[in-house]
GROMACS .gro file of C-alpha atoms in nm:
model
  155
    1MET     CA    1  11.463  -1.368  11.330
    2LYS     CA    2  11.151  -1.204  11.470
    3ARG     CA    3  11.365  -0.962  11.661
    4MET     CA    4  11.565  -0.877  11.348
    5LEU     CA    5  11.244  -0.797  11.156
    6MET     CA    6  11.128  -0.569  11.438
    7ILE     CA    7  11.459  -0.382  11.435
    8VAL     CA    8  11.451  -0.343  11.053
    9GLY     CA    9  11.089  -0.224  11.073
   10ALA     CA   10  11.172   0.029  11.344
   11LEU     CA   11  11.470   0.162  11.147
   12THR     CA   12  11.255   0.196  10.834
   13MET     CA   13  10.991   0.395  11.024
   14ILE     CA   14  11.253   0.623  11.180
   15SER     CA   15  11.425   0.695  10.848
   16THR     CA   16  11.089   0.763  10.680
   17ALA     CA   17  10.996   1.006  10.955
   18MET     CA   18  11.330   1.186  10.925
   19VAL     CA   19  11.298   1.225  10.546
   20GLY     CA   20  10.941   1.353  10.588
   21CYS     CA   21  11.056   1.612  10.841
   22LYS     CA   22  11.329   1.738  10.608
   23ASP     CA   23  11.082   1.781  10.320
   24SER     CA   24  10.839   1.957  10.550
   25ALA     CA   25  11.113   2.190  10.677
   26LYS     CA   26  11.218   2.271  10.319
   27LYS     CA   27  10.859   2.352  10.220
   28THR     CA   28  10.806   2.567  10.529
   29ALA     CA   29  11.128   2.764  10.466
   30GLN     CA   30  11.032   2.813  10.100
   31GLN     CA   31  10.681   2.929  10.193
   32GLN     CA   32  10.825   3.177  10.445
   33ALA     CA   33  11.065   3.315  10.183
   34GLU     CA   34  10.777   3.362   9.937
   35THR     CA   35  10.573   3.538  10.206
   36VAL     CA   36  10.859   3.777  10.284
   37VAL     CA   37  10.894   3.874   9.917
   38VAL     CA   38  10.521   3.947   9.890
   39ASP     CA   39  10.525   4.150  10.212
   40GLU     CA   40  10.817   4.365  10.088
   41LYS     CA   41  10.624   4.456   9.771
   42VAL     CA   42  10.314   4.548   9.971
   43LEU     CA   43  10.499   4.756  10.229
   44MET     CA   44  10.704   4.955   9.980
   45VAL     CA   45  10.430   5.215   9.918
   46ASP     CA   46  10.309   5.244  10.278
   47GLY     CA   47  10.391   5.563  10.461
   48ALA     CA   48  10.351   5.939  10.470
   49TYR     CA   49  10.406   6.163  10.168
   50VAL     CA   50  10.410   6.543  10.189
   51SER     CA   51  10.400   6.841   9.955
   52GLU     CA   52  10.693   7.082   9.927
   53GLY     CA   53  10.551   7.330  10.182
   54TYR     CA   54  10.593   7.072  10.459
   55THR     CA   55  10.954   7.169  10.533
   56GLN     CA   56  10.843   7.530  10.590
   57ARG     CA   57  10.530   7.452  10.791
   58GLU     CA   58  10.676   7.625  11.098
   59GLU     CA   59  10.670   7.952  10.902
   60GLY     CA   60  10.302   7.904  10.818
   61TYR     CA   61  10.333   7.759  10.468
   62ASP     CA   62  10.044   7.546  10.345
   63TRP     CA   63  10.118   7.177  10.292
   64VAL     CA   64   9.942   6.848  10.218
   65LYS     CA   65  10.006   6.505  10.373
   66VAL     CA   66   9.909   6.178  10.203
   67MET     CA   67   9.895   5.869  10.425
   68VAL     CA   68   9.911   5.539  10.234
   69THR     CA   69   9.830   5.204  10.394
   70SER     CA   70   9.825   4.865  10.221
   71THR     CA   71   9.506   4.673  10.288
   72ALA     CA   72   9.582   4.382  10.051
   73ALA     CA   73   9.853   4.286   9.803
   74ASP     CA   74   9.671   4.483   9.531
   75GLU     CA   75   9.488   4.751   9.730
   76ILE     CA   76   9.575   5.061   9.934
   77THR     CA   77   9.382   5.315  10.136
   78ILE     CA   78   9.469   5.680  10.090
   79ALA     CA   79   9.399   5.955  10.343
   80ILE     CA   80   9.483   6.310  10.237
   81ARG     CA   81   9.477   6.611  10.470
   82SER     CA   82   9.631   6.955  10.450
   83ARG     CA   83   9.742   7.180  10.735
   84GLU     CA   84   9.607   6.943  10.999
   85ASP     CA   85   9.873   7.069  11.241
   86ILE     CA   86   9.732   7.421  11.293
   87LYS     CA   87   9.390   7.464  11.135
   88LYS     CA   88   9.106   7.276  10.969
   89PRO     CA   89   9.230   7.090  10.659
   90THR     CA   90   9.171   7.266  10.327
   91CYS     CA   91   9.214   6.939  10.133
   92THR     CA   92   9.048   6.617  10.245
   93LEU     CA   93   9.018   6.281  10.070
   94ASP     CA   94   8.969   5.922  10.183
   95ALA     CA   95   8.988   5.667   9.901
   96VAL     CA   96   9.069   5.309   9.812
   97ALA     CA   97   9.291   5.239   9.510
   98LYS     CA   98   9.356   4.914   9.324
   99LYS     CA   99   9.694   4.814   9.182
  100ILE     CA  100   9.713   4.842   8.802
  101GLY     CA  101  10.091   4.827   8.750
  102ASP     CA  102  10.417   4.765   8.934
  103GLN     CA  103  10.400   5.094   9.121
  104THR     CA  104  10.071   5.243   9.003
  105TYR     CA  105   9.731   5.234   9.171
  106LEU     CA  106   9.396   5.358   9.041
  107ALA     CA  107   9.103   5.508   9.231
  108GLU     CA  108   8.770   5.623   9.095
  109LEU     CA  109   8.680   5.962   9.242
  110GLU     CA  110   8.343   6.113   9.154
  111GLY     CA  111   8.338   5.898   8.839
  112LYS     CA  112   8.689   6.004   8.728
  113LYS     CA  113   8.994   5.776   8.727
  114VAL     CA  114   9.290   5.904   8.930
  115THR     CA  115   9.635   5.742   8.937
  116PHE     CA  116   9.874   5.720   9.230
  117THR     CA  117  10.223   5.641   9.098
  118PHE     CA  118  10.500   5.555   9.345
  119THR     CA  119  10.878   5.563   9.332
  120ASP     CA  120  11.115   5.482   9.619
  121LYS     CA  121  11.092   5.840   9.747
  122SER     CA  122  10.779   5.997   9.602
  123LEU     CA  123  10.414   5.973   9.502
  124ALA     CA  124  10.259   6.144   9.199
  125ILE     CA  125   9.884   6.206   9.188
  126GLU     CA  126   9.704   6.291   8.863
  127ALA     CA  127   9.395   6.201   8.665
  128LYS     CA  128   9.439   5.910   8.426
  129ASP     CA  129   9.290   6.125   8.149
  130GLU     CA  130   9.441   6.475   8.152
  131ALA     CA  131   9.101   6.626   8.077
  132ASP     CA  132   8.982   6.496   8.417
  133ASN     CA  133   9.253   6.670   8.627
  134SER     CA  134   8.993   6.924   8.740
  135ILE     CA  135   8.846   6.657   8.971
  136LEU     CA  136   9.154   6.699   9.191
  137TYR     CA  137   9.036   7.052   9.282
  138TYR     CA  138   8.706   6.910   9.409
  139PHE     CA  139   8.863   6.778   9.731
  140CYS     CA  140   9.025   7.110   9.828
  141SER     CA  141   8.901   7.458   9.906
  142GLY     CA  142   9.057   7.791   9.810
  143GLY     CA  143   9.167   7.686   9.460
  144ALA     CA  144   9.412   7.416   9.575
  145SER     CA  145   9.447   7.081   9.396
  146LEU     CA  146   9.567   6.736   9.497
  147ARG     CA  147   9.753   6.701   9.166
  148GLY     CA  148  10.129   6.693   9.211
  149THR     CA  149  10.429   6.507   9.347
  150TYR     CA  150  10.469   6.433   9.716
  151GLU     CA  151  10.793   6.338   9.892
  152LYS     CA  152  10.804   6.035  10.123
  153VAL     CA  153  10.893   6.122  10.484
  154ASN     CA  154  10.974   5.915  10.790
  155GLU     CA  155  10.727   5.993  11.065
   0.00000   0.00000   0.00000
């Protein structure tokens, strides 16, 4: 009888451990799946975006490159440089922007709100209030502006 109770006790402990492992494995797999989904949303905007003159840079055309890096699920860093391949950049900006919509981020530049709106293949930069678009000239020399649409490139 004593031996029978020991066997039943051992079987109960083993089955409890097995059920616990299955639940733990399910939770771990679910947590990993949730993490992957979050990471995909964060990584979607990361990359290099260039102005239209980029394809003709070999012929001396001026162009602007915007580098976007996610620093958190709702924050990106933006580094903008123009013509960094041949001469000193004519446009320069380093900023941090916070997510305000599915694909839109907002940065405050010299007291003005500027939006960075992403699609799968492009980035549009403009002031949130159209009257403030002049701030986008501030970061460039020679009359250039950061306002515009930039195409995503694989570099």
